[in-house]
Short mmCIF file of C-alpha atoms and ligand atoms in Angstrom, two decimals:
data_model
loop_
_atom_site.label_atom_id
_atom_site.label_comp_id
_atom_site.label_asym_id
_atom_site.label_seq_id
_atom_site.Cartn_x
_atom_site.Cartn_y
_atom_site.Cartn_z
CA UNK M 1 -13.41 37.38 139.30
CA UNK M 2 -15.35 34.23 140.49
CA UNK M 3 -13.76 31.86 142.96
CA UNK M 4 -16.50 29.43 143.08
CA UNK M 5 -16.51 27.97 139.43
CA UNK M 6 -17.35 24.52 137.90
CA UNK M 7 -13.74 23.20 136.63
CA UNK M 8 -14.43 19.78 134.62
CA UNK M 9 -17.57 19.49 135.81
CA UNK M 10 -16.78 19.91 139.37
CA UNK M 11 -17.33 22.64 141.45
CA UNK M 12 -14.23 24.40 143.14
CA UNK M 13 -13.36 27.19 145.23
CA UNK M 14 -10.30 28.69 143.85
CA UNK M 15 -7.65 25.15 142.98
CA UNK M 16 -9.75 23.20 145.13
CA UNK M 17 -12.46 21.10 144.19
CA UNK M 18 -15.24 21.12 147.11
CA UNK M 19 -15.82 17.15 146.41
CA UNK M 20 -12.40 16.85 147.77
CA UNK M 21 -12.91 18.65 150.78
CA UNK M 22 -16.11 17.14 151.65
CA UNK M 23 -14.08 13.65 151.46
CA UNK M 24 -11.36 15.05 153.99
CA UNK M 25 -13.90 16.75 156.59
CA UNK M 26 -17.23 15.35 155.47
CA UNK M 27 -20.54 17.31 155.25
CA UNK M 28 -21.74 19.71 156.00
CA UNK M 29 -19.06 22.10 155.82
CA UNK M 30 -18.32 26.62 155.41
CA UNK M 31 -15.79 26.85 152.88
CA UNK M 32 -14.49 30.23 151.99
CA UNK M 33 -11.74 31.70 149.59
CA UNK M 34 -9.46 33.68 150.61
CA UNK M 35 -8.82 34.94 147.01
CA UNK M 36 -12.44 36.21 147.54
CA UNK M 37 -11.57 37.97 151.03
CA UNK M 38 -8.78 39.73 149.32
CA UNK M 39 -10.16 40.69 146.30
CA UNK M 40 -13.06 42.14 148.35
CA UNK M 41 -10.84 43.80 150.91
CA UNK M 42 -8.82 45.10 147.72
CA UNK M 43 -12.09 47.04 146.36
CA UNK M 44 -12.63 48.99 149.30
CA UNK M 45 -9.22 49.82 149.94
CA UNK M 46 -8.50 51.06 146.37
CA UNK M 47 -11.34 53.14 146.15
CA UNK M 48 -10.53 54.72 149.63
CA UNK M 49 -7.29 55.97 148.27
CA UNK M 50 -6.61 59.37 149.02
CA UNK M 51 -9.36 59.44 151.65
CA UNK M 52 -9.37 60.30 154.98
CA UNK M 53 -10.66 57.00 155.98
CA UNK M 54 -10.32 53.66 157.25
CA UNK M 55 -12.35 50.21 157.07
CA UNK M 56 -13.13 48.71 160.43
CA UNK M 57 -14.43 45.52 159.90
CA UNK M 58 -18.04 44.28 161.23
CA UNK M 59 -16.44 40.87 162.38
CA UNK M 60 -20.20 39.97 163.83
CA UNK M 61 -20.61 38.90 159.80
CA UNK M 62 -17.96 36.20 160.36
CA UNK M 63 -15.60 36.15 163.33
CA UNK M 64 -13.56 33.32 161.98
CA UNK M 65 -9.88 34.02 163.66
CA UNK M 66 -8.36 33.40 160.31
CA UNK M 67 -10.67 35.55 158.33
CA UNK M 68 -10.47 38.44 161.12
CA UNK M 69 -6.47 37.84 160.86
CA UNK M 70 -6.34 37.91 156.78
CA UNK M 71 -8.15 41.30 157.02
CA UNK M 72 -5.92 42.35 160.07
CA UNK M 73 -3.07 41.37 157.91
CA UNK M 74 -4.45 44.01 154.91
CA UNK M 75 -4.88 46.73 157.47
CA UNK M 76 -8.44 46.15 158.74
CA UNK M 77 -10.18 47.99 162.53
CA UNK M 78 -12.38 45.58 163.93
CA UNK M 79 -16.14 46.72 164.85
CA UNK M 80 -17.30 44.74 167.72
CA UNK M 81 -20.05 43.75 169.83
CA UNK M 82 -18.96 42.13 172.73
CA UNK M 83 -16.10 41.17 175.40
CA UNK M 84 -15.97 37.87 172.75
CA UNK M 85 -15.57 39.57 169.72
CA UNK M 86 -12.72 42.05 171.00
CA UNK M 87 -10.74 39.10 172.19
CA UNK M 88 -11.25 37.62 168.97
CA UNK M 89 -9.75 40.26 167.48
CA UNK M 90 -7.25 40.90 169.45
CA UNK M 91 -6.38 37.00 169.88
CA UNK M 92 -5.90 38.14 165.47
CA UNK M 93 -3.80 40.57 165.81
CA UNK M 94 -5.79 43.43 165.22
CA UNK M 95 -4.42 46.41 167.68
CA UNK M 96 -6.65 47.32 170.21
CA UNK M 97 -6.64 50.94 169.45
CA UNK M 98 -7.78 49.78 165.59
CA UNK M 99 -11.40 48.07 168.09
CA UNK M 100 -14.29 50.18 167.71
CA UNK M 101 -16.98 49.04 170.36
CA UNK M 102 -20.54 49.32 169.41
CA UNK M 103 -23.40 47.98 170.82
CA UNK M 104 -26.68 48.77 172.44
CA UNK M 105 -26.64 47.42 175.37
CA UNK M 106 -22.78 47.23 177.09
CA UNK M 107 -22.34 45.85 180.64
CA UNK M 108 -20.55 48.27 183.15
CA UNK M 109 -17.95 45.18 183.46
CA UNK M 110 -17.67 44.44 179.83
CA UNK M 111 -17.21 48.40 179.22
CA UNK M 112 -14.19 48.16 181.88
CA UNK M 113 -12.93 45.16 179.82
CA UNK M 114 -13.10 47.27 176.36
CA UNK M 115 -11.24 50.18 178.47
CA UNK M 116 -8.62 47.87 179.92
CA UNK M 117 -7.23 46.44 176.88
CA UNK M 118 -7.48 49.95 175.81
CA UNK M 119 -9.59 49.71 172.74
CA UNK M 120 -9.61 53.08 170.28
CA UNK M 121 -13.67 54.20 170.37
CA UNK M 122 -16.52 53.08 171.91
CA UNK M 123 -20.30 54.17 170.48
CA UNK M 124 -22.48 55.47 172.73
CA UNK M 125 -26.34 54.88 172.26
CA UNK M 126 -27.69 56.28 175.18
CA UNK M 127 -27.45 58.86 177.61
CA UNK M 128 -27.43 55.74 180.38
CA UNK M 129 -24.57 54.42 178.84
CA UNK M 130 -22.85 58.09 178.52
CA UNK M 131 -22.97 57.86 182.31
CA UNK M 132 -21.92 54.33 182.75
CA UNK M 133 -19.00 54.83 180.57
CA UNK M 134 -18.01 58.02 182.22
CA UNK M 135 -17.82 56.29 185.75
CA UNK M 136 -15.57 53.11 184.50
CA UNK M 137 -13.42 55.63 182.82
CA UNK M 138 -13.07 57.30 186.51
CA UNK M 139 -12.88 54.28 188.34
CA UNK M 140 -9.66 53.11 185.58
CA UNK M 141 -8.08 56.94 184.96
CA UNK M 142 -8.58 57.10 182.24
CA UNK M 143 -10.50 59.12 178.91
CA UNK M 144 -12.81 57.48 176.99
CA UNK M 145 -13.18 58.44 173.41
CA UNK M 146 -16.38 58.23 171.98
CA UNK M 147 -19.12 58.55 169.53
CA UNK M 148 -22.46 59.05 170.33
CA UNK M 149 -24.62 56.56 167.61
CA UNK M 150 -26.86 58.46 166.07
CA UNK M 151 -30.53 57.17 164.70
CA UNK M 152 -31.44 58.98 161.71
CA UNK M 153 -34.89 57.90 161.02
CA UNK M 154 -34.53 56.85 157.38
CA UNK M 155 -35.98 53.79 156.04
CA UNK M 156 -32.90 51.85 154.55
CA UNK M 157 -35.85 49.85 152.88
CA UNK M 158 -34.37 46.34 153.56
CA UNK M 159 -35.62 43.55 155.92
CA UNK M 160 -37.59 44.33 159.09
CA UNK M 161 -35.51 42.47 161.29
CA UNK M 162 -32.26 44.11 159.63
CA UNK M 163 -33.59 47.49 159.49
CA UNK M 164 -31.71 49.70 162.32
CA UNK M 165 -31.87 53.44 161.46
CA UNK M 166 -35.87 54.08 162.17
CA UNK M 167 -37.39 55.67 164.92
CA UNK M 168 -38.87 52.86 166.09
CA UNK M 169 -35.40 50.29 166.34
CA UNK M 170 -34.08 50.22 169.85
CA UNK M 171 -30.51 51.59 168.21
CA UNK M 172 -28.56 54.73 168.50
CA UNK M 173 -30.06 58.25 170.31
CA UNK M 174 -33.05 59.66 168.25
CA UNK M 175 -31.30 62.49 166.08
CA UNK M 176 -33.98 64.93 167.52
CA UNK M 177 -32.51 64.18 170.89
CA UNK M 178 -28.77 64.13 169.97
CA UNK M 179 -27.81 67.29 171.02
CA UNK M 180 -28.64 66.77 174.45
CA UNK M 181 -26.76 63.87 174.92
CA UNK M 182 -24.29 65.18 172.84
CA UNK M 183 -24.06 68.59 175.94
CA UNK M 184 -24.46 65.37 178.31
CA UNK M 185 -20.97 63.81 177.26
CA UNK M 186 -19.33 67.16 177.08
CA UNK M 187 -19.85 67.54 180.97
CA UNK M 188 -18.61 64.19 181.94
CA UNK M 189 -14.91 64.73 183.08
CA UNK M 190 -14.13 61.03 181.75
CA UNK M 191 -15.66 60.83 177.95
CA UNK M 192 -13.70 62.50 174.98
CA UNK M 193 -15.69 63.08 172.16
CA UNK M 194 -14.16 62.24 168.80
CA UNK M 195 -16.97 62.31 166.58
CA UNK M 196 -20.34 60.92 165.51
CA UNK M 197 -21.70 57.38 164.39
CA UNK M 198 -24.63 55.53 162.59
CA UNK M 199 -25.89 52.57 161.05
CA UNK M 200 -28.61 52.42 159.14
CA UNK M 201 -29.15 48.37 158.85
CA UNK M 202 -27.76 45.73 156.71
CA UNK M 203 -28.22 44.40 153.02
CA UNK M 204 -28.50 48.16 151.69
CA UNK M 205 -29.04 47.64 147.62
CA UNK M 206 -29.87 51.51 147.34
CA UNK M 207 -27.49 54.69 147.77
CA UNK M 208 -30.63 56.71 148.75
CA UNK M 209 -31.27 55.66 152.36
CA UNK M 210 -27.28 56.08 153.14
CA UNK M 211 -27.66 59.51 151.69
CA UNK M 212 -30.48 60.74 153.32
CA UNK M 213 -28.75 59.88 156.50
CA UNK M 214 -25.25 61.36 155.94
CA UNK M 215 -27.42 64.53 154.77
CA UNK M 216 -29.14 65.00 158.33
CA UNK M 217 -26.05 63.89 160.40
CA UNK M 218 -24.16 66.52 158.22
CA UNK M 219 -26.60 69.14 159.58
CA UNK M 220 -26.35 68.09 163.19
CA UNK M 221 -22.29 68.07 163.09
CA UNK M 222 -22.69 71.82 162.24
CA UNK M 223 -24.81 72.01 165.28
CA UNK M 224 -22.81 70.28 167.43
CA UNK M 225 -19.69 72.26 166.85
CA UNK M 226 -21.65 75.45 166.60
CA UNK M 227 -22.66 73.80 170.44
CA UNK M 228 -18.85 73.80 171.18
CA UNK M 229 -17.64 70.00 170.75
CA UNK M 230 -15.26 68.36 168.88
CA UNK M 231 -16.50 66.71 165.78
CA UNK M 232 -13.48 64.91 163.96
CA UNK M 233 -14.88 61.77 162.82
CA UNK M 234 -18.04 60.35 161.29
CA UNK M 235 -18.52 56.74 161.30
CA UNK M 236 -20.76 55.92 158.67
CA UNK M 237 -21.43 52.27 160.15
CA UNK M 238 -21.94 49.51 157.33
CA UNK M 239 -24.77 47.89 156.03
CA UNK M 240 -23.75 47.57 152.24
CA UNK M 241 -25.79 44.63 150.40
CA UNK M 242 -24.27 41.61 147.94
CA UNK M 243 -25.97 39.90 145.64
CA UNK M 244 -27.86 36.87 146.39
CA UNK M 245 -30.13 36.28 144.09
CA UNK M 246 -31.02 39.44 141.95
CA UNK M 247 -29.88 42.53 143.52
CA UNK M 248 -28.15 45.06 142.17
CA UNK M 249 -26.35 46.26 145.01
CA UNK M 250 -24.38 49.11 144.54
CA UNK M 251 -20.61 49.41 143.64
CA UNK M 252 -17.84 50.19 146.13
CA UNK M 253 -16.41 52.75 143.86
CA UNK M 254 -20.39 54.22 143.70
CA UNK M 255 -20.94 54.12 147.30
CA UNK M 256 -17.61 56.02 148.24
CA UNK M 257 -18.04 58.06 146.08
CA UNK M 258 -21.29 59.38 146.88
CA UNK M 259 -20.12 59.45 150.82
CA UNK M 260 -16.97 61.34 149.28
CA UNK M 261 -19.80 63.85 148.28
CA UNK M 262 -21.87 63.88 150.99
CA UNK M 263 -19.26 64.64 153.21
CA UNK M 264 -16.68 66.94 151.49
CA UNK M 265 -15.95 70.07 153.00
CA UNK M 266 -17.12 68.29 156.73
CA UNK M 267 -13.78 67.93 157.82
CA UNK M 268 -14.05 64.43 159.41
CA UNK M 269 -11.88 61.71 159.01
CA UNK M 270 -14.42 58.33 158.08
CA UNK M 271 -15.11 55.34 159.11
CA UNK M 272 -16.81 52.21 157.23
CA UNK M 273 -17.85 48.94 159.55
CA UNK M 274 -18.57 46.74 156.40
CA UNK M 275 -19.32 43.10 157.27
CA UNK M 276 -20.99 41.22 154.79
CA UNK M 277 -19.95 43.39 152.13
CA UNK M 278 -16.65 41.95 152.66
CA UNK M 279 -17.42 38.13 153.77
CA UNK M 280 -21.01 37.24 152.04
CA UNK M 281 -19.92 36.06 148.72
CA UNK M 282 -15.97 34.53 149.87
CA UNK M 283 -18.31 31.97 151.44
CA UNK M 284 -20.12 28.86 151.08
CA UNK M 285 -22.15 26.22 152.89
CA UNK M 286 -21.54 22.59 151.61
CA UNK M 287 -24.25 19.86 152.03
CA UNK M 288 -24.65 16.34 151.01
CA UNK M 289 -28.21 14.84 150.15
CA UNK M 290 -29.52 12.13 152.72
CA UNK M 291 -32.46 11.28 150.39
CA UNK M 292 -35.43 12.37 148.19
CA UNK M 293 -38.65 12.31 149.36
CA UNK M 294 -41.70 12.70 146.89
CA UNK M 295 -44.43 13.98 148.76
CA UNK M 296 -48.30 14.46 147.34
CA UNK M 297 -47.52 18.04 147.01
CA UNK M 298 -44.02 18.35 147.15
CA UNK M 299 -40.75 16.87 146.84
CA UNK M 300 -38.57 16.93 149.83
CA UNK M 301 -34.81 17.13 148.92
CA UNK M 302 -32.82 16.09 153.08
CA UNK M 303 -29.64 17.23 153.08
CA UNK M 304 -27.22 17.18 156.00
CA UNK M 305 -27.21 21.25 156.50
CA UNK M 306 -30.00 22.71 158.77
CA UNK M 307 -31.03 25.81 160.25
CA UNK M 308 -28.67 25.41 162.73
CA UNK M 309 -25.89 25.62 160.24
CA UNK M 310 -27.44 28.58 158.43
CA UNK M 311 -30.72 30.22 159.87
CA UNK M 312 -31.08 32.95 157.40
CA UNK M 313 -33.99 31.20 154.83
CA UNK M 314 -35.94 30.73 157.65
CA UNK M 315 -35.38 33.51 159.80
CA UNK M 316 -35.28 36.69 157.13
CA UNK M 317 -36.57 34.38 154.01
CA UNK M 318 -33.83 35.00 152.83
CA UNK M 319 -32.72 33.13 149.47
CA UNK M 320 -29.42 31.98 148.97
CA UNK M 321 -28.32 30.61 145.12
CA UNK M 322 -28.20 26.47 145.59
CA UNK M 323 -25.71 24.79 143.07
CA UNK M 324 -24.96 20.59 142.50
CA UNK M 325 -21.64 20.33 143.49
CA UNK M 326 -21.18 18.15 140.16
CA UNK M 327 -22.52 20.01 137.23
CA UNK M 328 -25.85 19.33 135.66
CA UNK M 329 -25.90 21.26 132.71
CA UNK M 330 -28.34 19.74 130.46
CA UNK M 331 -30.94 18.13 133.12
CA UNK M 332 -34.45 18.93 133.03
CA UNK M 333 -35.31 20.66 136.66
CA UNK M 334 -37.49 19.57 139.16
CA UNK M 335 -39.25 22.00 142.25
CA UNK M 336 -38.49 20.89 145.53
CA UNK M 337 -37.72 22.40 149.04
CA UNK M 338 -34.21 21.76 150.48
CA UNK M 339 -34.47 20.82 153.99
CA UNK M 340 -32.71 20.15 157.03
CA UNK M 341 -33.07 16.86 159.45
CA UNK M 342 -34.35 19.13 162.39
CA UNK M 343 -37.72 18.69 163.80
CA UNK M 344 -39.26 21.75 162.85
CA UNK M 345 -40.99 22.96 159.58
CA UNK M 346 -38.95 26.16 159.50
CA UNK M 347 -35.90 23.81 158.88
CA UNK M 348 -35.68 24.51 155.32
CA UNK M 349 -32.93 26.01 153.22
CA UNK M 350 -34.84 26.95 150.02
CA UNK M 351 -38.34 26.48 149.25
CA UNK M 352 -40.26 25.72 146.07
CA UNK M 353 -36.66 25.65 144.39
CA UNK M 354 -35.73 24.53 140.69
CA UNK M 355 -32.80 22.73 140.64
CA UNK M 356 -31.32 19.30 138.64
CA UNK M 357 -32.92 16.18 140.40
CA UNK M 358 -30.85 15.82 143.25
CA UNK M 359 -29.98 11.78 144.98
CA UNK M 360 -28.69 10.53 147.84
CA UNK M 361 -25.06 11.32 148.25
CA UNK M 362 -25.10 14.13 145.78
CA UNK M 363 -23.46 16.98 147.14
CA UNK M 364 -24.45 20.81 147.36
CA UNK M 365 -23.21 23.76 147.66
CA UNK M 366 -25.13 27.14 148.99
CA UNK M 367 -23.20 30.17 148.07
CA UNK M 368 -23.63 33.92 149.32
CA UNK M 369 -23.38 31.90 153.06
CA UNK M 370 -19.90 34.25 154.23
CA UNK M 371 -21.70 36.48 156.03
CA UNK M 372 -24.11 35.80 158.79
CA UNK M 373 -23.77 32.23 157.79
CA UNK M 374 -20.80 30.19 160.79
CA UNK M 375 -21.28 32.94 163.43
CA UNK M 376 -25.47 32.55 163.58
CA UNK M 377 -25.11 28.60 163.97
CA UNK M 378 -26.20 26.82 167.38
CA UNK M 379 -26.21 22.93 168.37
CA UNK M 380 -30.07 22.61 168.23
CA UNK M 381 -30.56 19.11 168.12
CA UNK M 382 -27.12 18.99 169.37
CA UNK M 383 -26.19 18.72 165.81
CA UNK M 384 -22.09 20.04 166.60
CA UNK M 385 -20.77 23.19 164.47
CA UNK M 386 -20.18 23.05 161.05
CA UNK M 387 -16.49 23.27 160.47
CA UNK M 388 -14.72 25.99 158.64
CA UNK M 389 -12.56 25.68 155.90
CA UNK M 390 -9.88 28.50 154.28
CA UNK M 391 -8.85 27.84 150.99
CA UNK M 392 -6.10 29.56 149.13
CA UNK M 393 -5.17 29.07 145.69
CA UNK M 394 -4.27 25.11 145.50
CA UNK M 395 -4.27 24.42 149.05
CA UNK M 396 -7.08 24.27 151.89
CA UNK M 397 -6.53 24.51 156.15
CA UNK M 398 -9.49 23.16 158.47
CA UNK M 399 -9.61 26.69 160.53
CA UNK M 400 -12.72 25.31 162.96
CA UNK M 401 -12.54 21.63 162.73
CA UNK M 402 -15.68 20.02 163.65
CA UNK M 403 -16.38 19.64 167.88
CA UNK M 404 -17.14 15.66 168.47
CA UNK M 405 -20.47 14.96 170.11
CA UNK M 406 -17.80 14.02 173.46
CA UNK M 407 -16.28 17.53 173.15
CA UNK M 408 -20.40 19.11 173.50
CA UNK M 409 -21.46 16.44 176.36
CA UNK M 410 -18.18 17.59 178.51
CA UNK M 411 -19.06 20.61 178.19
CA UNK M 412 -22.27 20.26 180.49
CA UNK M 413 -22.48 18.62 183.81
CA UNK M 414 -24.88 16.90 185.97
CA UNK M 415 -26.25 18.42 189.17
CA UNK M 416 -24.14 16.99 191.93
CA UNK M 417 -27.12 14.98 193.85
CA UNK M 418 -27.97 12.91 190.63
CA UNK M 419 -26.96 9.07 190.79
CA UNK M 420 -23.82 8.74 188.37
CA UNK M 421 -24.79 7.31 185.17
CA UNK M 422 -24.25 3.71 185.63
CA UNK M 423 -22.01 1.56 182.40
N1 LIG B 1 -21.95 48.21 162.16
C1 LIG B 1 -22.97 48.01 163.03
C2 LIG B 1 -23.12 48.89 164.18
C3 LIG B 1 -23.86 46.93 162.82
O1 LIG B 1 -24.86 46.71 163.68
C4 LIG B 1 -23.68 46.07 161.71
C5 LIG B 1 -24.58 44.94 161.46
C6 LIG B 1 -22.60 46.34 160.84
C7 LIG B 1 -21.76 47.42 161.09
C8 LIG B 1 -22.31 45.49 159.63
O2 LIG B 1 -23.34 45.48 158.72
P1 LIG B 1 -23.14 44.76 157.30
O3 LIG B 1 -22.08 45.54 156.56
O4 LIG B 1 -22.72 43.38 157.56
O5 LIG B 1 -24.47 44.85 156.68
N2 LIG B 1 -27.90 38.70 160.67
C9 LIG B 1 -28.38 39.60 159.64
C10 LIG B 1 -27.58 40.88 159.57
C11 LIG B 1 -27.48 41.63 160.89
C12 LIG B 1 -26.65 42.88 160.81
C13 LIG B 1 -26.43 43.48 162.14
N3 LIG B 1 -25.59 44.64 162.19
C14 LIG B 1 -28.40 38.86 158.31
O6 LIG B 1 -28.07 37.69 158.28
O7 LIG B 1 -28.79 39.42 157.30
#
């Protein structure tokens, strides 16, 4: 089903038409559908029927508190990665014990925080933090239950900087080196092992990488109960791919059903951590043109989105679909780059680009932006957040409305032995 369609001309999300929106909360703008979330949420969850398994969502793809809550609300974990994100989800409604922690690097006090509100795993990556973890467990009373994050060394043959399951990424304990860590956490009094985790990066559009890791964690579960500990679950991390120009990432049903495979006979209950699996295509970015600019070799199209609202073009090269928000079906294209107002070349959101001549005051609309698109934004140029729109069926809700250039000044202060600004 498609939520973003052209209806009379005019492009909507679900009932709504985005023109309209733009009108109410001007430009730019994240819209998403919540139609979209469902239906998304709904794939994963029907195909997991009769598995041992549940769907812990990556909420680093999009920590929205309504989107966190709407998956909450279908029966969604939350994976997260930091003190900010569990309060997020907790401030949803997801139940701490439903929180898996993971992370490379966790603070002694942010591990106490995690503890404290009681959360149900944490995923060790290294033997440090085995220790760490193991001493704010003794210092609280309590047992930790863990995973040790494993890195399988398999190329998941996506991009670099998304890429997490080599030797050479700073993630998880080398799989060569797992069962010492592994003997590690069985001797510290305040860790209980529950099982094993990976990740082998993001934007997967093949089965074979995921495979070739579940096959060599498969073999080191045998070895680590054959060393005595408790193996019940395997978290199989996320890392499945949409489509954003292209691909041909694979199904749901495909991908569960190979890990189904893969894992039969293991005895582990599973985990999945999908983020933009579930977010990436519910969402878009909405932009209106400032002006055209012919240049000698190109032509400049300005819009009012920049890579401060979505840094993925320029940071992965990644390329996200750009549609007129009005339909254009019959106009002849031009090539153009779509660019931001910051001052920096790297501001672009799609380069040497085909689309219908664009004009001042048109409006656009870059799809695939769910994922990785709200949470990755900054106030370079002190240009304030983007707001965030839900929209469900016929009816829309502001969920971040957008901070006033007041609201990011009174945020800062002067040092106290500057002269007060003088009116
Ligand atoms: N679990 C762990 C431990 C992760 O590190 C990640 C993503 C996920 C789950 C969710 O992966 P997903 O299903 O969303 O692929 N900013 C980049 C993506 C970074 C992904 C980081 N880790 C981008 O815009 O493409």
């Amino acid at each position: 089903m498609t939520f973003f369609s052209y209806k009379n001309g005019e492009m909507h999300a679900e009932g709504v038409a985005l023109a309209t929106i733009a009108a109410q909360v001007g430009t730019p703008f994240y819209c998403y559908s919540a139609g979209a979330l469902r239906a998304a949420w709904k794939e994963f969850a029907d195909h997991l029927k009769g598995m041992n398994a549940e769907v812990c969502y990556a909420m680093k793809a999009n920590s929205s508190l309504a989107v966190v809550r709407l998956f909450g609300e279908l029966g969604a974990g939350s994976d997260i990665v930091s003190i900010g994100e569990m309060r997020r989800a907790l401030a949803a409604g997801i139940p701490a014990r439903r929180i898996i922690y993971s992370g490379v690097g966790k603070k002694p006090s942010e591990l106490m925080a995690a503890l404290e509100a009681g959360v149900g795993q944490i995923n060790v990556e290294s033997s440090y933090e085995l220790e760490t973890l193991n001493a704010v467990a003794g210092q609280l009373g309590v047992k930790a239950d863990i995973t040790i994050r494993v890195n399988p060394d398999v190329d998941a043959k996506t991009h670099a900087k998304i890429t997490t399951g080599r030797k050479g990424n700073k993630f998880g304990v080398d799989i060569d080196l797992a069962r010492e860590a592994y003997a590690l956490a069985g001797k510290l009094p305040n860790l209980n092992v529950v099982g094993v985790a990976m990740h082998i990066g993001s934007q997967l559009t093949s089965l074979d990488p995921y495979r070739d890791a579940i096959v060599r964690v498969r073999e080191l579960v045998t070895q680590l109960r054959a060393d005595g500990h408790k193996i019940d679950r395997f978290d199989i991390g996320g890392g499945l791919g949409i489509v954003y120009a292209q691909e041909k990432p694979p199904a749901i049903a495909d991908f569960l059903a190979m890990v189904a495979r893969e894992t039969a006979g293991l005895g582990c209950a599973l985990t999945f951590e999908p983020g933009r699996r579930l977010v990436g295509e519910a969402g878009v970015l909405v932009s209106e043109v400032i002006l055209v600019k012919p240049g000698a070799a190109k032509t400049f199209v300005i819009v009012d989105a920049a890579m401060n609202d979505l840094i993925r073009p320029t940071l992965y090269e990644a390329w996200h679909d750009i549609l007129p928000v009005r339909e254009r079906p019959q106009a002849a294209t031009i090539r153009c780059d779509i660019v931001g107002p910051i001052c920096e070349s790297g501001d672009y959101l799609a380069q040497d680009r085909d689309m219908a001549p664009l004009a001042a005051g048109d409006l656009i609309m870059i799809r695939s932006a769910g994922a990785y698109g709200a949470v990755m934004a900054s106030t370079y140029n002190t240009r304030p957040l983007a707001p965030e729109v839900m929209v469900d069926g016929t009816r829309f809700a502001v969920t971040r409305p957008r901070p006033s250039i007041d609201e990011l000044l009174s945020a800062e202060r002067f040092v106290p032995w500057q002269e007060p600004v003088k009116s």
